[in-house]
Coordinates of N, CA, C and O in Angstrom, one line a residue:
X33 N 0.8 -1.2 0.0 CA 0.0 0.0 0.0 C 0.9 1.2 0.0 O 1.9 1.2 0.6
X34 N 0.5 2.5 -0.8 CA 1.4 3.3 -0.7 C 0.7 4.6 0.5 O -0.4 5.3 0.4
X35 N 2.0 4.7 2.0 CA 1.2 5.7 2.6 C 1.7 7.2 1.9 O 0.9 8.1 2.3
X36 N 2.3 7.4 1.4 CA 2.4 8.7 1.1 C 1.8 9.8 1.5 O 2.4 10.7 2.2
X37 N 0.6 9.8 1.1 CA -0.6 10.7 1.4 C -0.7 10.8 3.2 O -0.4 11.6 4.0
X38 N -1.0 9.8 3.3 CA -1.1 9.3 5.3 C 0.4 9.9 5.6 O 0.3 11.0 6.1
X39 N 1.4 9.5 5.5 CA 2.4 10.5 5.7 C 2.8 11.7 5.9 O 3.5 12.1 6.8
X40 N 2.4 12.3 4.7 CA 2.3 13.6 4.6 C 1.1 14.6 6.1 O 1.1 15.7 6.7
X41 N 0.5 13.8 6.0 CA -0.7 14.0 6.6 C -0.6 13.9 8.4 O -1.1 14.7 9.1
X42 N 0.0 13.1 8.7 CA 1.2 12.7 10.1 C 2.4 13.9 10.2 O 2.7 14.5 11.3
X43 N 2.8 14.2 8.8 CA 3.9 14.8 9.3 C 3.0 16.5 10.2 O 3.2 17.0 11.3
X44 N 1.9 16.9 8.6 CA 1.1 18.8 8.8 C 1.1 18.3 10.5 O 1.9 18.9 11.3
X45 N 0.3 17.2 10.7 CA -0.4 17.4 12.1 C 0.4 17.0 13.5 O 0.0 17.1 14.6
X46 N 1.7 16.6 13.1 CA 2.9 16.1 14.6 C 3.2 18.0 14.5 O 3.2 18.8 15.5
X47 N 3.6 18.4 12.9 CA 4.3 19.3 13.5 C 5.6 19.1 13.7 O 5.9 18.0 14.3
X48 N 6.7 19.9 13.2 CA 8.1 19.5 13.3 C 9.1 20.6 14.4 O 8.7 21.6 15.0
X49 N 10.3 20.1 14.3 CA 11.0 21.1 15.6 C 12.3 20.3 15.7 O 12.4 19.1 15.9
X50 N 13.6 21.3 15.3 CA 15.0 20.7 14.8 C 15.8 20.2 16.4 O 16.8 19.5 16.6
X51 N 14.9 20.8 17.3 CA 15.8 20.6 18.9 C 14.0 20.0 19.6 O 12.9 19.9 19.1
X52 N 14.7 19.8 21.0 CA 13.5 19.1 21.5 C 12.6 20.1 22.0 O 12.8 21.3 21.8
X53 N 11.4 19.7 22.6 CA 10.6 20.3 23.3 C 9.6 19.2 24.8 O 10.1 18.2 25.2
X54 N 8.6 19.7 25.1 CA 7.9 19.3 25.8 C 6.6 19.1 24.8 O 6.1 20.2 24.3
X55 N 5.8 17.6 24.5 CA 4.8 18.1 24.2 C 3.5 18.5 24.8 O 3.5 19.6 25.4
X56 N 2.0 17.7 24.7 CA 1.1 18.5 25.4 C 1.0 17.5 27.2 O 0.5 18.0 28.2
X57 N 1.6 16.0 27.1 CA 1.6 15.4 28.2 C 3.0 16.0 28.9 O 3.2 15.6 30.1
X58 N 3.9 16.8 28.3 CA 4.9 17.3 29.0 C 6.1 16.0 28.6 O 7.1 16.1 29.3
X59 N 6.0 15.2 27.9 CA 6.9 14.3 27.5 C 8.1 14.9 26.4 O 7.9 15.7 25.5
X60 N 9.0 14.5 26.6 CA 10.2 15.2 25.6 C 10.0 14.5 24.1 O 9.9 13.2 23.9
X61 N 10.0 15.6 23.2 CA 9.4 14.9 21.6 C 10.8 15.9 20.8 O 11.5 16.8 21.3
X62 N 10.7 15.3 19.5 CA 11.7 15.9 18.4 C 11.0 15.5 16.9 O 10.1 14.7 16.8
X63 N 11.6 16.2 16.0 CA 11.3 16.1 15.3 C 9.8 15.9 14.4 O 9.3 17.0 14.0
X64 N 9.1 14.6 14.0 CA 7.7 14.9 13.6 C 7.1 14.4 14.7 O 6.0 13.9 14.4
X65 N 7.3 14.4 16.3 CA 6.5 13.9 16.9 C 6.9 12.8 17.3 O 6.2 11.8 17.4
X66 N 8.2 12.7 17.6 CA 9.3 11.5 17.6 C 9.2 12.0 19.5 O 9.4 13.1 20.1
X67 N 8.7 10.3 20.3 CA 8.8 10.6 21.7 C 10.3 10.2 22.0 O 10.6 9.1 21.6
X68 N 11.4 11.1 22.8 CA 12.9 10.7 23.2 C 12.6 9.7 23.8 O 11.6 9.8 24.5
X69 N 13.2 8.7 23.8 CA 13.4 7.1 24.8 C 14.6 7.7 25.5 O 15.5 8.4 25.0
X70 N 14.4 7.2 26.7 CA 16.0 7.1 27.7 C 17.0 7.1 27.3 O 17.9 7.7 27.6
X71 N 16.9 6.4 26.5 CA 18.9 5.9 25.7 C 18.9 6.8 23.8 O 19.2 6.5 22.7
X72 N 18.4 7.8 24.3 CA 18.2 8.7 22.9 C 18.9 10.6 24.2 O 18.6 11.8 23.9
X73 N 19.3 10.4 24.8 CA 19.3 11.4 25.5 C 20.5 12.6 24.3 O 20.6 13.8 24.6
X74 N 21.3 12.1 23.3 CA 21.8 13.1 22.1 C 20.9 13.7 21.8 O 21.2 14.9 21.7
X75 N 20.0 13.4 21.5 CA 19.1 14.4 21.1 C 18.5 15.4 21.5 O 17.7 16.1 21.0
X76 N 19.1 15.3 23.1 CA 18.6 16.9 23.5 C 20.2 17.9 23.1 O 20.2 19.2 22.9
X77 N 20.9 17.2 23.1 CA 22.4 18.2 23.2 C 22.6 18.9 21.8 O 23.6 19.6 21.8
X78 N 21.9 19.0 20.8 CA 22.0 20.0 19.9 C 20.5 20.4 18.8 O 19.4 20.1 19.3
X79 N 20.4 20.8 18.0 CA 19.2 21.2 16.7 C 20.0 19.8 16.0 O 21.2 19.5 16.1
X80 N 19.0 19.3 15.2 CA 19.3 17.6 14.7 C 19.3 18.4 13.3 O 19.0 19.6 13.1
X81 N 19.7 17.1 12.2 CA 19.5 17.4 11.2 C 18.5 17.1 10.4 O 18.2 15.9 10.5
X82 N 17.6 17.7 9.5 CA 16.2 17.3 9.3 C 16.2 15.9 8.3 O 15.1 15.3 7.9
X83 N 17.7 15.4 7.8 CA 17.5 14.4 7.4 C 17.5 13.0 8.4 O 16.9 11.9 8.2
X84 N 18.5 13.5 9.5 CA 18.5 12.7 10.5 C 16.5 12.5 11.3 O 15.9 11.8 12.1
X85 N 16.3 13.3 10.7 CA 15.0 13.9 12.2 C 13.8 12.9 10.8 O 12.9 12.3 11.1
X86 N 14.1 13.1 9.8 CA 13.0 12.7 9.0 C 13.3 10.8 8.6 O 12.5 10.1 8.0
X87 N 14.8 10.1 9.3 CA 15.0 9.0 9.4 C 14.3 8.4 10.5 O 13.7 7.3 10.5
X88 N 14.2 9.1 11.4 CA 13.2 9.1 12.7 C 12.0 8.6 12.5 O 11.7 7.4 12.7
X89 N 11.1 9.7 11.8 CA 10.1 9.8 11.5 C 9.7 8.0 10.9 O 8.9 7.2 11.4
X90 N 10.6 7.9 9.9 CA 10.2 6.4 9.2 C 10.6 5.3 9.9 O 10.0 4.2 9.6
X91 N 11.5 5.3 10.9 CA 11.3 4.2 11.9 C 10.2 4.5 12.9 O 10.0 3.5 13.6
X92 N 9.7 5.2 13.1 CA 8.3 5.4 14.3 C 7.4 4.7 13.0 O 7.0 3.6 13.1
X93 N 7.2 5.7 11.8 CA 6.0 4.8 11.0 C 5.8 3.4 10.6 O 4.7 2.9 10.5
X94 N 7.0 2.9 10.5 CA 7.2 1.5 10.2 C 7.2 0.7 11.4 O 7.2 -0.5 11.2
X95 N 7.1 1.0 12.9 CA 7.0 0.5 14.0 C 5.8 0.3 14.3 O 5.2 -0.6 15.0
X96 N 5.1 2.1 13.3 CA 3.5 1.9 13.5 C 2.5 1.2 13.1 O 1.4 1.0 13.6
X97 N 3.3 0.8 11.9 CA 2.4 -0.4 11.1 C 3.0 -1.8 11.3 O 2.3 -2.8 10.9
X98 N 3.9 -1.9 11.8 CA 4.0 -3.4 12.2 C 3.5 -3.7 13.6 O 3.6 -4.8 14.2
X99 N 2.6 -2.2 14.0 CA 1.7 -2.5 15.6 C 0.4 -2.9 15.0 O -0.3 -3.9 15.4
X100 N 0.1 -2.1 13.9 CA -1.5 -2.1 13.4 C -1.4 -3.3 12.4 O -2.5 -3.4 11.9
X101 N -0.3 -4.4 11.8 CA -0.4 -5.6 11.1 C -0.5 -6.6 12.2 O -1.1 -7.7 11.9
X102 N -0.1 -6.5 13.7 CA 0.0 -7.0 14.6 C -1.4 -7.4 15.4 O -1.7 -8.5 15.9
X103 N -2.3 -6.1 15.4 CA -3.2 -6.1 16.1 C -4.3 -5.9 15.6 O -5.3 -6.1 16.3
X104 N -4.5 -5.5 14.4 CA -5.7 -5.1 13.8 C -5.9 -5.8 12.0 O -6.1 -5.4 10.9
X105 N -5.6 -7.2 12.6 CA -5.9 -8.1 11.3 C -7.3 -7.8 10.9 O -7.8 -7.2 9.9
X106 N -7.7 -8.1 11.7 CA -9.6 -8.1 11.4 C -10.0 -6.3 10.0 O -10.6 -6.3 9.0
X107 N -9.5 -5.5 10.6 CA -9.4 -3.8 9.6 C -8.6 -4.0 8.5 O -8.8 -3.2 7.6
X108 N -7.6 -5.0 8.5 CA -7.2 -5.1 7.0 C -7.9 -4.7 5.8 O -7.9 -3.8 5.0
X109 N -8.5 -6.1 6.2 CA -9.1 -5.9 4.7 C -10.6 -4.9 4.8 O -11.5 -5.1 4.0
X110 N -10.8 -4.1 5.9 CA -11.7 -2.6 5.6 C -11.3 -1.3 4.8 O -10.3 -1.2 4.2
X111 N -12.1 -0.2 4.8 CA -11.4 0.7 3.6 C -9.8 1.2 4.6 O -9.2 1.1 5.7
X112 N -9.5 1.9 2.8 CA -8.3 2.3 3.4 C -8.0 4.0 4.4 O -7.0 4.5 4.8
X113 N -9.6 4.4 4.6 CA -9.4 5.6 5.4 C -9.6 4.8 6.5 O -8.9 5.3 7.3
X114 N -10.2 3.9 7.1 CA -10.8 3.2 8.5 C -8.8 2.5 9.1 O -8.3 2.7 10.2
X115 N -8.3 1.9 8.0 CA -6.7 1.9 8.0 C -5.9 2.8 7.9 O -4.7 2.5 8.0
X116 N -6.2 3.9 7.7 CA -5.2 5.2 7.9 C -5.6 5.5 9.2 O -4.7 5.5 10.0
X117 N -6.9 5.8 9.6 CA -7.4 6.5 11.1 C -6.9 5.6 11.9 O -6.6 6.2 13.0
X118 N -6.6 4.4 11.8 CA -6.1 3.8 13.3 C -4.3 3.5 13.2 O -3.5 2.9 14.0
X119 N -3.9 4.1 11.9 CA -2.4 4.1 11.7 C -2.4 4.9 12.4 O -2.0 4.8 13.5
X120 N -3.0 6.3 11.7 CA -2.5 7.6 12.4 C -2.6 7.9 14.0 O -1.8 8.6 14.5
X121 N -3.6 7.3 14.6 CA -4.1 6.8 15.7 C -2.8 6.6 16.5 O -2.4 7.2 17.4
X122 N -2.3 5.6 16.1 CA -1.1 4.5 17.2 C -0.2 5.6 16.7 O 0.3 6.2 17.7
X123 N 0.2 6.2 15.3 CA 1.7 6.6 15.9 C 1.0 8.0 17.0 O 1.7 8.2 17.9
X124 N -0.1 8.6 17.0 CA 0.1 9.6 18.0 C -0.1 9.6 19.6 O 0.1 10.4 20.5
X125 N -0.6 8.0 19.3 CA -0.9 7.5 20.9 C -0.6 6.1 21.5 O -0.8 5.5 22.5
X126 N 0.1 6.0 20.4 CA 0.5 4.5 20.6 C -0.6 3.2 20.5 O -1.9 3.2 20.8
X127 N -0.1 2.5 20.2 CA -0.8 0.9 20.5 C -1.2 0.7 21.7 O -2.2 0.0 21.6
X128 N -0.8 0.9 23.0 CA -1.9 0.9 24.2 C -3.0 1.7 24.1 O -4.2 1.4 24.3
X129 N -2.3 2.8 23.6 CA -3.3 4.0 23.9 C -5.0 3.1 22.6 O -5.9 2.3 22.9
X130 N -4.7 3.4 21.8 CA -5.5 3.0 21.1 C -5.8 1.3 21.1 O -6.6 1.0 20.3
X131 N -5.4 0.4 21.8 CA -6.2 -0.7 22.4 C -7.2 -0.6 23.1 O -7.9 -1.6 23.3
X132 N -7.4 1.0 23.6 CA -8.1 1.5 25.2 C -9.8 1.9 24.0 O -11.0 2.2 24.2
X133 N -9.3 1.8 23.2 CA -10.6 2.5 22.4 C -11.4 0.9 21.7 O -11.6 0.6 20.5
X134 N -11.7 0.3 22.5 CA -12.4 -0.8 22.5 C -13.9 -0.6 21.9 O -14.2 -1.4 21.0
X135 N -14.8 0.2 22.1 CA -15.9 0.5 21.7 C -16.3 0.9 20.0 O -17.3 0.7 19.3
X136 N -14.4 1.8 19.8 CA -14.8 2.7 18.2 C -14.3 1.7 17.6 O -14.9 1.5 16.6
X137 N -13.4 1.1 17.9 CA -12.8 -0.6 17.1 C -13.7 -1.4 17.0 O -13.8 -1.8 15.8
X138 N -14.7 -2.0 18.0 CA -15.9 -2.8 17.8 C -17.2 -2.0 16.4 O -17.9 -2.7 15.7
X139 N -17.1 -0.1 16.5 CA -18.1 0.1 15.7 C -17.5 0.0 14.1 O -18.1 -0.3 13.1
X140 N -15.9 0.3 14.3 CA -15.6 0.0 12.8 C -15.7 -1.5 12.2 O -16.1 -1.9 11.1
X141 N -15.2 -2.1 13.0 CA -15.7 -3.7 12.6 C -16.8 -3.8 12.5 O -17.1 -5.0 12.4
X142 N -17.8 -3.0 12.5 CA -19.3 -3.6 12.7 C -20.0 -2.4 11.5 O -21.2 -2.2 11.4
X143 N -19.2 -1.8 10.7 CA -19.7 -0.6 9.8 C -20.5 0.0 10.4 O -21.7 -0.1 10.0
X144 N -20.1 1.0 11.7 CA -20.6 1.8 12.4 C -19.8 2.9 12.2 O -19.0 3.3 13.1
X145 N -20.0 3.3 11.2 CA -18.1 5.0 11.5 C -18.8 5.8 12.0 O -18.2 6.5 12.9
X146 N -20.1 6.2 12.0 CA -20.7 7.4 12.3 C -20.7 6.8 14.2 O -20.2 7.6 15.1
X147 N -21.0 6.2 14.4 CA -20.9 5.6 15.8 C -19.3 5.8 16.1 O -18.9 6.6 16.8
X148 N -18.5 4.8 15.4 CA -17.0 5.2 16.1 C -16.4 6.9 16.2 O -15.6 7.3 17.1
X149 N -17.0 7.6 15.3 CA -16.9 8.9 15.1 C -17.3 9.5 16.7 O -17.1 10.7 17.0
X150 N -17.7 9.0 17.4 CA -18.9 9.5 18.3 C -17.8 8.9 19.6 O -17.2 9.6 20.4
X151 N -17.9 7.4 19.7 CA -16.7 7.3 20.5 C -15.1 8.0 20.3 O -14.6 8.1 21.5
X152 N -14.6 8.4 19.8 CA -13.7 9.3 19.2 C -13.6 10.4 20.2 O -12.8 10.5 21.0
X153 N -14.9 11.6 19.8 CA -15.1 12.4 20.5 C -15.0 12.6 21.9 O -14.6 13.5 22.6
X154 N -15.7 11.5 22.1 CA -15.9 11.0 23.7 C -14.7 10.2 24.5 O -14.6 9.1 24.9
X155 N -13.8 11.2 24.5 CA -12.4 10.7 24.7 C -11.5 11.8 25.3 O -11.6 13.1 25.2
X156 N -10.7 11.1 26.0 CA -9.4 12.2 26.3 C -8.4 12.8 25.7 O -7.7 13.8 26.0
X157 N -8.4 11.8 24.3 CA -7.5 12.2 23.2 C -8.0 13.2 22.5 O -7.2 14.0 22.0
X158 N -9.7 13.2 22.5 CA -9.8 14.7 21.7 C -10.2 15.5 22.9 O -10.4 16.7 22.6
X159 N -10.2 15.2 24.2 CA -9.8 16.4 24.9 C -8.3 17.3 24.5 O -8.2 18.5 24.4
X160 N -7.4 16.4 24.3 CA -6.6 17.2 24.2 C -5.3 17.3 22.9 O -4.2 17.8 22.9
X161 N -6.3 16.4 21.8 CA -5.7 17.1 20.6 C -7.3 17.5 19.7 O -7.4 16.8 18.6
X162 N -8.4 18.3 19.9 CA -9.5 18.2 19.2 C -9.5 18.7 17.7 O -10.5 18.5 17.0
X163 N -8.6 19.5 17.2 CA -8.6 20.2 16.1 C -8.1 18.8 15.4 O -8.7 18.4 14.4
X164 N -7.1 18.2 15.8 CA -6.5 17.3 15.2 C -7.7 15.5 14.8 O -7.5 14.7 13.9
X165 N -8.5 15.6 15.8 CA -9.2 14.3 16.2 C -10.6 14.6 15.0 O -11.2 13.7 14.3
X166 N -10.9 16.0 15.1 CA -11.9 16.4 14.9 C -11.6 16.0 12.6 O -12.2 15.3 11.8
X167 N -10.5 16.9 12.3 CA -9.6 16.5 11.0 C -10.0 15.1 10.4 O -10.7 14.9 9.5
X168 N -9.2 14.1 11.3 CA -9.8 12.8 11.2 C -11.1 12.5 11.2 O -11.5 11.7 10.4
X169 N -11.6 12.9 11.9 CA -13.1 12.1 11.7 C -13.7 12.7 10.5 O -14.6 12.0 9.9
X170 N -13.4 13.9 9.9 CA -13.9 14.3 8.5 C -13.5 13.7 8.1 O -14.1 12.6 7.9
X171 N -12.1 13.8 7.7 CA -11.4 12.8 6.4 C -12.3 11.1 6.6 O -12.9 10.6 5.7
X172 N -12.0 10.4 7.8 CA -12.7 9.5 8.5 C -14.2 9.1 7.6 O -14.6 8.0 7.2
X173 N -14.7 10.1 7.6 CA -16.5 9.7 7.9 C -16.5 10.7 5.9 O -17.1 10.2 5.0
X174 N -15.9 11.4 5.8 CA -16.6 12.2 4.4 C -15.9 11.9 2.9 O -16.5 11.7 1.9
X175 N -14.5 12.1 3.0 CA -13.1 12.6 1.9 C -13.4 11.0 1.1 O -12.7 10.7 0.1

């Protein structure tokens, strides 16, 4: 499958940054939304380089889809936006985080989007990314 588009689309909404920061949980991030691990602590000691920082980027994505080939056999073979929304999903919140959404997983398996759309909302993730969550569920439910 080619993500391209879904990539692109990861990168507008992480948002980029050549040195680290704090994001909205106060966790240290770099580059497109790249979370630092313990044994990554170089990367606070200077501005990276955006080819190094965009090498990043495609090991988190390829980590992301070998969570969502791992755990979400059953959505395979559903459309390919119902498979982009739970890609984009895990890289921003990870595969726990999005295991936790048990209800909007059950409505997409069950051709409920306007219902998972609904669990979606009704969450802490769009408490506190909603411009971004809200994005998704158009592209999600309309594009």
């Amino acid at each position: 499958m080619d993500y391209r588009f879904l990539k692109k689309r990861i990168k507008k909404n992480e948002g980029f940054s050549y040195t680290a920061y704090k994001d909205q949980l106060g966790s240290p991030t770099i580059g497109y939304g790249h979370l630092i691990k313990s044994n990554e602590k170089h990367l606070f000691l200077k501005k990276q380089s955006k080819a190094g920082l965009n090498r990043l980027f495609e090991e988190d994505f390829n980590k992301t889809l070998i969570s969502f080939n791992k755990h979400f056999k059953k959505l395979k073979t559903r459309s390919r936006k119902e498979n982009e929304l739970i890609i984009e999903m895990i890289f921003q919140i990870g595969i726990k985080g999005v295991l936790n959404f048990k209800k909007m997983i059950k409505q997409i398996e069950d051709n409920n989007n306007h219902l998972a759309a609904l669990e979606m909302v009704d969450s802490l993730w769009y408490l506190q990314t909603p411009r971004r969550v809200d994005s998704l569920i158009k592209y999600f439910l309309y594009k």
